[in-house]
XYZ file of C-alpha atoms in Angstrom:
692
model
C -172.894 -52.328 -193.577
C -169.181 -51.793 -193.891
C -167.346 -52.150 -197.087
C -163.590 -52.616 -197.825
C -161.931 -49.481 -198.921
C -160.623 -49.440 -202.429
C -158.461 -46.358 -202.057
C -160.906 -44.183 -204.049
C -163.325 -42.007 -202.071
C -166.902 -42.488 -202.781
C -168.613 -39.729 -204.759
C -171.306 -38.023 -202.718
C -174.621 -37.436 -204.547
C -177.681 -35.459 -204.049
C -178.352 -33.168 -201.155
C -176.628 -35.360 -198.720
C -173.362 -34.903 -200.580
C -173.812 -31.184 -200.815
C -174.741 -30.915 -197.202
C -171.671 -32.549 -195.655
C -168.792 -34.667 -196.694
C -167.340 -37.084 -194.268
C -163.680 -36.711 -193.393
C -161.516 -38.867 -195.509
C -160.217 -41.947 -193.862
C -156.662 -43.066 -194.157
C -156.780 -46.240 -196.082
C -154.392 -48.709 -197.432
C -154.788 -50.115 -200.895
C -153.493 -53.574 -201.537
C -151.767 -53.918 -204.834
C -152.463 -57.149 -206.516
C -149.482 -59.402 -206.651
C -147.601 -59.414 -209.872
C -148.779 -56.046 -211.111
C -146.036 -54.049 -212.776
C -144.187 -51.384 -210.821
C -145.088 -48.748 -213.363
C -148.718 -49.281 -212.735
C -148.111 -49.277 -209.019
C -146.639 -45.757 -209.314
C -149.369 -44.383 -211.559
C -148.084 -45.145 -214.952
C -149.823 -43.516 -217.869
C -153.140 -45.039 -218.807
C -154.124 -45.944 -215.276
C -156.531 -43.672 -213.415
C -155.364 -42.104 -210.217
C -155.879 -44.225 -207.166
C -157.751 -41.451 -205.381
C -159.617 -38.445 -206.740
C -161.917 -35.851 -205.287
C -163.812 -32.890 -206.547
C -163.593 -30.934 -203.333
C -160.383 -29.979 -201.564
C -159.459 -32.568 -199.053
C -159.053 -31.463 -195.528
C -155.620 -31.728 -193.836
C -155.099 -35.261 -192.733
C -153.990 -35.738 -189.192
C -152.274 -39.054 -189.003
C -153.506 -41.219 -186.197
C -150.963 -43.396 -184.610
C -151.776 -46.187 -182.307
C -149.590 -48.392 -180.347
C -148.057 -50.962 -182.558
C -148.820 -49.076 -185.765
C -146.262 -46.242 -185.623
C -143.754 -47.913 -187.860
C -143.788 -48.863 -191.452
C -143.191 -52.475 -190.780
C -146.149 -52.944 -188.413
C -148.823 -55.479 -189.405
C -152.196 -53.973 -190.274
C -154.839 -54.954 -187.820
C -157.531 -54.889 -190.493
C -155.797 -56.679 -193.294
C -153.163 -58.628 -191.506
C -150.609 -57.532 -194.087
C -147.515 -55.369 -193.860
C -148.192 -51.892 -195.320
C -146.112 -50.711 -198.214
C -143.337 -48.304 -197.283
C -144.087 -44.822 -198.563
C -141.561 -42.311 -199.839
C -141.094 -38.930 -198.205
C -142.812 -37.230 -201.130
C -145.823 -39.493 -200.902
C -146.045 -38.942 -197.183
C -145.921 -35.239 -197.725
C -148.701 -35.382 -200.287
C -150.786 -37.410 -197.933
C -150.323 -34.889 -195.138
C -151.024 -31.760 -197.185
C -154.625 -31.262 -198.216
C -155.379 -29.889 -201.653
C -155.819 -26.174 -201.776
C -159.216 -24.716 -202.271
C -159.320 -22.677 -205.453
C -158.996 -18.964 -204.786
C -161.917 -16.810 -205.738
C -161.587 -14.981 -208.965
C -159.908 -11.566 -208.730
C -157.945 -12.235 -205.522
C -154.157 -12.285 -205.078
C -152.538 -15.617 -204.664
C -151.338 -16.351 -201.181
C -147.704 -17.432 -200.753
C -147.527 -20.767 -199.101
C -146.129 -20.675 -195.593
C -142.467 -21.562 -195.231
C -141.370 -24.633 -193.461
C -141.099 -24.042 -189.741
C -137.527 -22.823 -188.680
C -135.665 -23.123 -192.005
C -135.990 -19.593 -193.500
C -135.007 -17.820 -190.261
C -131.802 -19.878 -189.912
C -130.671 -19.186 -193.494
C -131.184 -15.420 -193.161
C -129.239 -15.275 -189.909
C -126.382 -17.246 -191.430
C -126.241 -14.956 -194.440
C -126.189 -11.849 -192.198
C -123.348 -13.179 -190.139
C -121.369 -14.047 -193.247
C -121.947 -10.582 -194.673
C -120.763 -8.951 -191.447
C -117.617 -11.069 -191.397
C -116.884 -10.207 -195.013
C -117.370 -6.509 -194.320
C -115.018 -6.654 -191.340
C -112.408 -8.541 -193.355
C -112.688 -6.025 -196.159
C -112.244 -3.158 -193.721
C -109.182 -4.827 -192.219
C -107.691 -5.457 -195.647
C -108.405 -1.916 -196.797
C -106.868 -0.494 -193.608
C -103.815 -2.707 -193.952
C -103.425 -1.834 -197.624
C -103.797 1.868 -196.879
C -101.216 1.702 -194.127
C -98.899 -0.215 -196.400
C -99.286 2.382 -199.126
C -98.698 5.160 -196.588
C -95.572 3.558 -195.228
C -94.200 2.493 -198.595
C -95.119 5.514 -200.684
C -95.683 8.487 -198.406
C -93.289 7.956 -195.500
C -91.117 5.268 -197.071
C -88.298 7.542 -198.274
C -88.218 9.398 -194.977
C -88.127 6.219 -192.900
C -85.437 4.749 -195.145
C -83.394 7.920 -194.835
C -83.636 7.858 -191.040
C -82.585 4.218 -190.921
C -79.725 4.857 -193.313
C -78.573 7.852 -191.297
C -78.320 5.685 -188.200
C -75.993 3.381 -190.111
C -73.813 6.172 -191.425
C -70.278 6.491 -190.091
C -67.830 9.315 -190.701
C -64.102 9.090 -191.334
C -61.725 11.993 -191.757
C -59.519 11.941 -194.835
C -56.366 13.986 -194.527
C -54.771 15.724 -197.457
C -51.110 14.867 -198.005
C -48.667 17.445 -196.698
C -46.494 19.026 -199.350
C -42.811 18.206 -199.674
C -39.851 20.430 -198.898
C -37.014 20.110 -201.404
C -33.735 21.879 -202.005
C -32.934 23.870 -205.134
C -32.090 20.706 -207.060
C -35.205 18.788 -206.014
C -33.530 16.754 -203.262
C -36.225 15.904 -200.726
C -35.672 17.374 -197.279
C -39.123 16.599 -195.878
C -41.832 14.314 -197.173
C -44.769 12.224 -196.029
C -45.020 8.433 -196.097
C -47.969 6.071 -195.738
C -48.859 5.475 -192.144
C -52.060 4.688 -190.256
C -53.716 5.494 -186.990
C -56.044 3.236 -185.050
C -59.327 4.817 -183.992
C -62.196 3.474 -181.915
C -65.863 4.148 -181.307
C -66.180 3.637 -177.565
C -69.919 2.955 -177.779
C -69.414 0.126 -180.263
C -66.450 -1.255 -178.336
C -68.762 -1.749 -175.363
C -70.890 -4.138 -177.469
C -67.980 -6.466 -178.242
C -68.579 -10.084 -177.300
C -65.821 -12.666 -177.202
C -66.166 -15.221 -179.981
C -63.753 -18.078 -179.596
C -61.306 -15.961 -177.585
C -59.324 -17.801 -174.947
C -59.781 -15.094 -172.318
C -63.533 -14.837 -172.839
C -63.512 -11.110 -172.027
C -66.226 -8.864 -173.443
C -66.436 -5.141 -174.066
C -63.437 -2.830 -173.700
C -61.434 -5.389 -171.736
C -61.836 -7.982 -174.474
C -60.893 -5.548 -177.241
C -57.862 -4.317 -175.288
C -56.624 -7.852 -174.617
C -56.647 -8.655 -178.343
C -55.572 -5.285 -179.745
C -52.752 -4.348 -177.363
C -50.290 -7.099 -178.428
C -50.670 -6.137 -182.082
C -50.004 -2.463 -181.368
C -47.315 -3.116 -178.789
C -49.266 -1.309 -176.069
C -50.077 -2.066 -172.463
C -53.550 -3.683 -172.303
C -54.512 -1.795 -169.142
C -53.550 1.594 -170.573
C -55.226 0.825 -173.880
C -58.353 -0.353 -172.087
C -58.653 3.027 -170.403
C -58.823 4.700 -173.810
C -61.566 2.319 -174.930
C -64.018 3.108 -172.148
C -66.474 5.969 -172.616
C -69.212 7.215 -174.880
C -67.205 9.093 -177.485
C -67.615 8.118 -181.081
C -64.067 8.919 -182.205
C -60.881 8.349 -180.224
C -57.358 7.900 -181.609
C -55.560 5.148 -179.679
C -52.439 4.635 -181.838
C -50.504 6.768 -184.328
C -47.748 6.201 -186.878
C -48.886 2.620 -187.411
C -47.068 0.760 -190.173
C -49.119 -0.673 -193.066
C -48.534 -4.296 -191.984
C -49.813 -3.586 -188.490
C -52.815 -1.729 -189.901
C -53.730 -4.733 -192.032
C -53.491 -6.992 -188.989
C -55.842 -4.724 -187.040
C -58.347 -4.738 -189.889
C -58.258 -8.530 -190.080
C -59.271 -8.812 -186.414
C -62.674 -7.229 -187.175
C -63.132 -5.953 -183.647
C -66.335 -4.086 -182.864
C -65.800 -0.331 -182.985
C -62.131 -0.510 -184.048
C -60.951 0.966 -187.330
C -57.831 2.266 -189.049
C -57.331 5.497 -190.946
C -54.647 6.241 -193.479
C -52.491 9.223 -192.631
C -49.187 10.625 -193.804
C -46.212 10.437 -191.452
C -43.532 13.095 -191.846
C -39.981 11.942 -192.477
C -36.755 13.834 -193.158
C -34.470 11.823 -195.469
C -31.404 14.065 -194.988
C -31.505 13.842 -191.205
C -29.581 16.681 -189.569
C -28.861 18.416 -192.879
C -30.847 21.656 -192.792
C -32.782 20.352 -189.790
C -32.515 23.772 -188.160
C -34.136 25.310 -191.234
C -36.689 22.670 -192.178
C -37.977 22.158 -188.633
C -40.473 19.431 -187.787
C -44.151 18.688 -187.152
C -46.008 17.403 -184.127
C -47.947 14.160 -183.818
C -50.956 15.753 -185.522
C -48.889 16.683 -188.568
C -48.858 20.384 -187.711
C -45.699 22.434 -188.203
C -43.918 23.092 -184.938
C -40.593 24.687 -185.880
C -38.634 25.954 -188.837
C -40.167 26.108 -192.280
C -42.639 23.397 -191.300
C -44.105 25.939 -188.910
C -43.654 29.091 -190.987
C -45.132 27.554 -194.153
C -47.669 25.289 -192.464
C -50.644 27.022 -194.075
C -49.309 26.237 -197.548
C -47.795 22.822 -196.886
C -50.667 21.202 -195.083
C -53.468 19.720 -197.098
C -57.139 20.446 -196.653
C -58.844 17.626 -194.791
C -61.750 15.864 -196.449
C -64.495 13.677 -195.049
C -66.001 10.345 -196.032
C -69.422 9.183 -194.838
C -70.441 5.584 -195.437
C -72.919 2.956 -194.329
C -71.319 0.813 -191.693
C -72.068 -2.580 -190.233
C -72.361 -3.518 -186.609
C -68.609 -3.538 -186.209
C -68.218 -0.196 -187.914
C -66.860 -1.620 -191.168
C -68.083 -0.147 -194.495
C -70.961 -2.038 -196.113
C -69.979 -3.051 -199.665
C -72.265 -1.349 -202.157
C -73.777 0.833 -199.443
C -74.298 4.567 -199.567
C -71.027 6.490 -199.623
C -70.521 10.237 -199.619
C -67.059 11.742 -200.017
C -65.712 15.251 -199.694
C -62.251 14.730 -201.203
C -59.196 15.943 -199.345
C -56.845 18.345 -201.072
C -53.095 17.843 -200.895
C -50.858 20.683 -199.813
C -48.363 22.488 -202.005
C -44.699 21.527 -202.104
C -42.029 24.161 -201.634
C -38.701 24.326 -203.419
C -35.997 26.098 -201.473
C -32.947 28.026 -202.624
C -30.825 25.804 -200.352
C -28.214 23.462 -201.770
C -28.327 20.384 -199.526
C -24.749 19.373 -200.366
C -23.442 22.832 -199.551
C -25.562 22.834 -196.403
C -23.931 19.568 -195.362
C -20.448 21.009 -196.031
C -21.163 24.114 -193.987
C -22.511 22.083 -191.069
C -19.560 19.716 -191.189
C -16.975 22.537 -191.224
C -18.752 24.416 -188.482
C -18.958 21.440 -186.139
C -15.281 20.744 -186.646
C -14.206 24.335 -185.962
C -16.413 24.680 -182.889
C -14.870 21.524 -181.490
C -11.353 22.685 -182.428
C -11.604 26.147 -180.896
C -13.830 25.280 -177.947
C -16.339 27.901 -179.099
C -19.789 28.066 -177.565
C -21.316 27.770 -181.003
C -21.363 29.261 -184.433
C -23.202 30.031 -187.633
C -22.439 29.948 -191.331
C -24.485 31.793 -193.946
C -23.927 31.227 -197.667
C -25.985 33.316 -200.073
C -26.097 34.799 -203.503
C -25.594 38.555 -203.893
C -29.217 38.652 -205.088
C -30.517 37.287 -201.770
C -30.956 33.545 -202.396
C -29.753 31.693 -199.307
C -27.718 28.614 -200.276
C -26.834 27.406 -196.777
C -27.785 28.406 -193.261
C -25.877 26.253 -190.795
C -25.989 26.224 -187.009
C -23.677 24.322 -184.725
C -26.757 23.209 -182.791
C -28.143 21.204 -185.712
C -30.521 18.352 -184.862
C -32.349 15.535 -186.589
C -36.021 16.410 -187.222
C -36.825 12.698 -187.252
C -36.053 12.654 -183.526
C -36.263 16.243 -182.284
C -36.364 15.267 -178.625
C -36.604 18.370 -176.447
C -35.902 20.689 -179.361
C -39.517 21.866 -179.278
C -38.897 23.592 -175.949
C -35.492 25.044 -176.843
C -34.615 28.271 -178.585
C -35.023 29.157 -182.248
C -32.398 28.873 -184.969
C -29.305 30.845 -183.810
C -28.544 31.883 -187.391
C -31.517 34.248 -187.326
C -32.260 34.589 -183.623
C -28.917 35.224 -181.902
C -27.852 38.866 -181.653
C -24.210 39.899 -181.393
C -22.088 42.966 -182.019
C -20.714 42.686 -185.571
C -17.412 44.356 -184.781
C -15.136 45.272 -187.653
C -17.340 43.685 -190.301
C -19.618 46.701 -189.771
C -16.840 49.012 -190.992
C -18.081 48.260 -194.515
C -21.118 50.463 -193.785
C -18.987 53.346 -192.503
C -16.639 53.242 -195.483
C -19.483 52.991 -198.008
C -21.331 55.940 -196.412
C -18.219 58.132 -196.430
C -17.401 57.225 -200.046
C -21.024 57.721 -201.150
C -21.064 61.215 -199.649
C -17.653 62.154 -201.053
C -16.118 62.506 -197.622
C -13.199 60.209 -198.347
C -11.412 58.448 -201.195
C -9.769 55.025 -201.202
C -6.306 56.525 -201.350
C -6.771 59.385 -198.894
C -3.925 59.505 -196.365
C -4.220 59.283 -192.602
C -1.791 59.152 -189.668
C -3.258 56.653 -187.321
C -2.288 56.151 -183.682
C -3.385 53.195 -181.578
C -5.625 55.404 -179.363
C -8.038 58.260 -179.825
C -9.907 60.269 -177.195
C -13.460 61.442 -177.779
C -14.640 64.956 -176.883
C -16.415 63.349 -173.906
C -13.118 61.919 -172.679
C -13.770 58.338 -173.822
C -10.828 56.384 -175.284
C -11.016 54.440 -178.541
C -8.267 51.835 -179.053
C -7.088 49.495 -181.774
C -6.905 45.773 -181.133
C -3.140 45.947 -180.532
C -0.614 48.565 -179.511
C 1.351 50.293 -182.275
C 2.883 53.585 -183.073
C 1.547 56.160 -185.494
C 0.973 54.492 -188.853
C 0.688 56.152 -192.245
C -2.288 54.441 -193.779
C -4.566 55.197 -196.695
C -8.298 54.817 -196.304
C -7.857 51.406 -197.941
C -5.053 50.607 -195.470
C -7.271 51.576 -192.532
C -9.904 49.188 -193.842
C -7.415 46.412 -194.584
C -5.758 46.653 -191.163
C -9.144 46.996 -189.458
C -8.088 50.027 -187.421
C -10.768 51.296 -185.064
C -9.007 54.629 -184.623
C -8.631 55.147 -188.375
C -12.298 54.230 -188.943
C -13.378 56.868 -186.405
C -11.189 59.442 -188.156
C -13.118 58.763 -191.377
C -16.543 58.197 -189.832
C -16.640 61.320 -187.683
C -17.047 63.256 -190.934
C -20.555 61.777 -191.094
C -23.283 63.374 -189.040
C -25.066 61.295 -186.407
C -28.135 61.140 -188.592
C -26.093 59.977 -191.591
C -24.506 57.231 -189.512
C -27.924 56.061 -188.387
C -29.483 56.325 -191.858
C -26.831 54.165 -193.531
C -26.867 51.561 -190.795
C -30.642 51.350 -191.197
C -30.465 51.309 -195.008
C -28.113 48.321 -194.919
C -30.628 46.442 -192.778
C -29.541 47.009 -189.194
C -32.387 47.137 -186.703
C -34.988 45.437 -188.923
C -35.766 41.879 -189.897
C -34.576 40.659 -193.263
C -37.881 38.897 -193.914
C -36.333 35.441 -194.182
C -38.993 32.728 -194.042
C -37.448 31.005 -191.027
C -39.496 31.871 -187.925
C -38.044 33.637 -184.924
C -35.800 36.127 -186.686
C -34.636 38.926 -184.430
C -34.675 42.573 -185.389
C -31.245 43.228 -184.054
C -30.434 46.364 -182.116
C -30.123 49.862 -183.534
C -30.938 52.774 -181.297
C -31.723 56.203 -182.664
C -29.107 58.986 -182.274
C -31.143 60.486 -179.440
C -30.513 57.293 -177.481
C -26.774 57.230 -178.106
C -24.811 57.956 -174.982
C -21.135 58.500 -174.278
C -18.995 56.829 -176.893
C -21.951 55.217 -178.718
C -21.909 57.743 -181.565
C -18.323 56.625 -182.334
C -18.663 52.969 -181.402
C -21.364 52.433 -184.041
C -18.744 53.308 -186.672
C -16.740 50.125 -185.972
C -19.506 47.712 -185.058
C -20.157 48.256 -181.377
C -23.288 49.608 -179.658
C -25.331 47.840 -182.348
C -26.629 44.280 -182.543
C -27.234 42.039 -185.559
C -27.864 38.424 -186.419
C -25.626 36.519 -188.820
C -28.027 36.871 -191.730
C -28.282 40.637 -191.343
C -24.546 41.196 -191.475
C -24.153 38.794 -194.404
C -26.797 40.837 -196.231
C -24.588 43.942 -195.907
C -21.829 42.264 -197.920
C -24.352 40.905 -200.416
C -25.492 44.481 -201.041
C -21.939 45.538 -201.864
C -21.494 42.494 -204.107
C -24.778 43.329 -205.909
C -23.663 46.773 -207.118
C -25.060 48.518 -204.054
C -28.593 47.062 -204.393
C -29.944 45.397 -201.286
C -32.238 42.425 -201.958
C -33.780 40.857 -198.837
C -32.459 37.346 -198.131
C -34.929 34.593 -198.937
C -35.185 30.798 -198.935
C -38.147 30.046 -201.218
C -37.531 29.489 -204.916
C -41.130 28.576 -205.739
C -44.114 26.315 -205.173
C -45.307 23.122 -206.820
C -49.052 22.525 -206.909
C -50.552 19.080 -206.137
C -50.872 18.443 -209.879
C -47.152 19.057 -210.404
C -47.110 22.590 -211.808
C -44.161 24.669 -210.568
C -44.662 28.365 -209.961
C -41.549 30.467 -209.256
C -41.655 32.789 -206.294
C -42.216 36.428 -207.054
C -38.927 38.302 -207.508
C -37.826 40.301 -204.488
C -37.562 44.006 -205.052
C -34.164 45.531 -204.391
C -33.238 48.870 -202.867
C -30.311 50.944 -204.090
C -28.386 51.716 -200.934
C -25.192 53.071 -202.495
C -24.125 53.642 -206.072
C -22.561 50.978 -208.200
C -19.287 52.929 -208.192
C -19.234 53.117 -204.411
C -19.972 49.411 -204.162
C -17.160 48.580 -206.590
C -14.706 50.736 -204.637
C -15.619 49.124 -201.325
C -15.319 45.674 -202.922
C -11.808 46.498 -204.105
C -10.853 47.777 -200.644
C -12.180 44.510 -199.173
C -9.979 42.578 -201.579
C -6.971 44.374 -200.111
C -8.009 43.127 -196.663
C -7.483 39.548 -197.880
C -4.371 40.087 -199.942
C -2.544 42.643 -197.735
C -4.471 42.669 -194.480
C -5.963 40.588 -191.692
C -7.903 38.189 -193.930
C -5.113 36.281 -195.583
C -6.420 32.908 -194.284
C -9.586 33.380 -196.369
C -7.796 33.060 -199.697
C -9.126 30.492 -202.185
C -6.685 29.208 -204.782
C -7.666 30.337 -208.261
C -10.230 32.868 -207.109
C -10.038 36.490 -206.086
C -11.564 36.998 -202.658
C -12.811 40.165 -200.979
C -13.705 40.179 -197.308
C -13.424 41.603 -193.840
C -12.471 40.161 -190.483
C -14.291 40.972 -187.275
C -13.680 40.678 -183.557
C -16.135 42.120 -181.084
C -16.880 41.849 -177.402
C -20.054 40.004 -176.566
C -22.434 41.958 -174.373
C -24.549 38.947 -173.358
C -22.973 36.681 -172.352
C -19.426 37.875 -171.949
C -16.635 36.874 -174.306
C -15.813 37.610 -177.929
C -17.320 37.006 -181.324
C -14.888 36.184 -184.109
C -16.052 36.452 -187.704
C -15.104 36.669 -191.324
C -17.427 37.718 -194.140
C -16.336 37.656 -197.736
C -17.275 37.631 -201.418
C -15.978 35.390 -204.202
C -14.947 35.754 -206.902
C -14.219 39.418 -206.257
C -14.102 40.142 -209.979
C -17.535 38.528 -210.567
C -19.323 38.069 -207.222
C -21.320 34.834 -207.043
C -21.171 33.807 -203.397
C -21.266 35.663 -200.096
C -20.248 33.691 -197.012
C -20.366 34.722 -193.361
C -18.647 32.643 -190.662
C -19.379 33.547 -187.052
C -17.917 31.818 -183.963
C -19.164 32.706 -180.514
C -16.552 32.925 -177.785
C -13.782 30.739 -179.253
C -11.169 29.765 -176.666
C -8.166 29.138 -178.891
C -8.174 32.607 -180.458
C -10.556 35.549 -180.519
C -9.518 36.887 -183.930
C -11.714 36.314 -186.924
C -8.774 36.202 -189.297
C -7.373 33.279 -187.327
C -10.388 31.078 -186.529
C -13.138 32.138 -188.960
C -11.265 32.951 -192.182
C -10.069 29.343 -192.790
C -13.645 28.078 -192.520
C -14.702 30.700 -195.056
C -12.067 29.436 -197.470
C -13.182 25.807 -197.188
C -16.907 26.434 -197.442
C -16.782 29.104 -200.162
C -14.317 27.104 -202.249
C -16.721 24.141 -202.109
C -19.642 26.402 -203.041
C -17.837 27.739 -206.099
C -17.225 24.197 -207.294
C -20.845 23.173 -206.637
C -22.101 26.138 -208.621
C -19.599 25.616 -211.416
C -18.099 29.087 -211.103
C -15.042 29.570 -213.279
C -11.805 30.694 -211.626
C -10.839 34.343 -211.735
C -9.026 35.755 -214.740
C -6.570 38.628 -214.421
C -5.169 39.409 -210.958
C -6.599 42.327 -209.027
C -5.330 45.875 -209.238
C -5.482 47.005 -205.629
C -5.440 50.377 -203.966
C -2.345 51.206 -201.914
C -2.680 50.661 -198.181
C 0.176 52.802 -196.914
C 1.913 55.993 -197.893
C 5.285 57.615 -197.290
């Protein structure tokens, strides 16, 4: 007999219950209508709907067609079953566990199928990804530290070095001034345009009408500013050199215009351009420099080592166009300016000498001439050549000869008789008043004939008269008392045959052969200024020695040096050599004064001043012709100035007293005024020139 299930399993009793329990049947309990929800869900106080003493076996749900869904109508009851929750369904599917025997370990319940394996795999993959990311981050951080800390300074230095550009900084060349500080040579601000050919090649036209790139584009824009031909300039821009000068002596305004163009690889450098404010005045002495600022002639060449500055160098970070980067790295090795030289020259006196010389050369038709003005103590005040030029525009002067005042050699003629007379007086072989009968001709033991400049009968002359009248025959009569060696020794002691040491380059030694090389009439000719060769400065130095009490001081042009910081240092004093005694020098000076007052040098007189001097006329041995000269000292009573005037091959007259003496008067008179020399006092007491 079947009964309706109440939802509570029936308790088995007796042996039958112990022997076997029937499998529980899935039942549905109908809840009475109107019962509270709390009681439906097992509220407190209500017994459980189903209990059992023994563990219930796992329930295998049986589904039949039409009963697989919650909303299906029960075939037995005809009612719709109550919808169960997931938890209730789970409890109904899982049978109660059988109690474990005492003393055994509890068994972990089996995991839900599939879930644990998926979670573990996901966690493993996540861990691997994190490890890889950590490794990447650590590697990146390590590399960053290595680059920033370890190799950072080195890499930065390499990069900076690639940006570094170098520019040469020239030291200013020192000035050349005269004795009073008048500037004869100086440097002014100029620029030169330089290019980096590699950077020029990277130039790209930006808004240019021609649209040209590279060297062609730079040349098309730069050439008009510099006044150059674009094609020629373009040739200088092509190549792989990092430093090429394309324009020199650029004015500041033009340099600023070039900078403003900001052309790739084009820059400007400040340099000093050499200028000569006095033009032709002392141009033959000062000389000039080449386009690189290096001395080429004159004092610019001779003193180049002292005048030129020491070049410096500036290294700086540059941009793509080669321009300095503001605030970038800059390294400078400062340039050092050169020293300035102060000369003994008087520029006004130099101008006067040049002006007088040019006029006389033009008047007489001479081939050329020289004027030397110096102190008895060797300071050269003027050194004029008729071939003066303007150092600002030397033209072909660089390929021509040196300054004639120190380079040209000529026979001194009668001016050399000063040496013969001084040697004879010094050795006691003659006195100023000794008497001689002098013919116009004299025959040597070898049969050679010595003649005076003009025919005359036998004249009764003193030694002073022989000197004043410039008699060759009378000079030989006095000079033959000297041995050959004595003649040579005194000529050499007065400076013949050796350079004076003047700072002007190209000075000749002159010509003085030893007695063993004298032939024929040479041993007599040297007594009156033939068979020897001198330059104008050498023969002027002879008279300066007499004017300086017989002490020879080498001629010189440098008064001292001024350092770049303005400190003047006088040149070391030149040592003198006593050639003849003071008494001998005074006697010769007095005899020379007679040559102006009573002899051939009357045209050399200077009003208010006593003048001592000697005329000279000598044949030129190369080329042919004559050399006319006058060399004198003023004032004779207190020598301050020695002046030598030399004219080569004058056409109007060959006599020094006629063509050279007037120039001496004009130039020396001007020099005395420039130097503020007071006029002479008492008139001279002269030695007699003739006898009865």
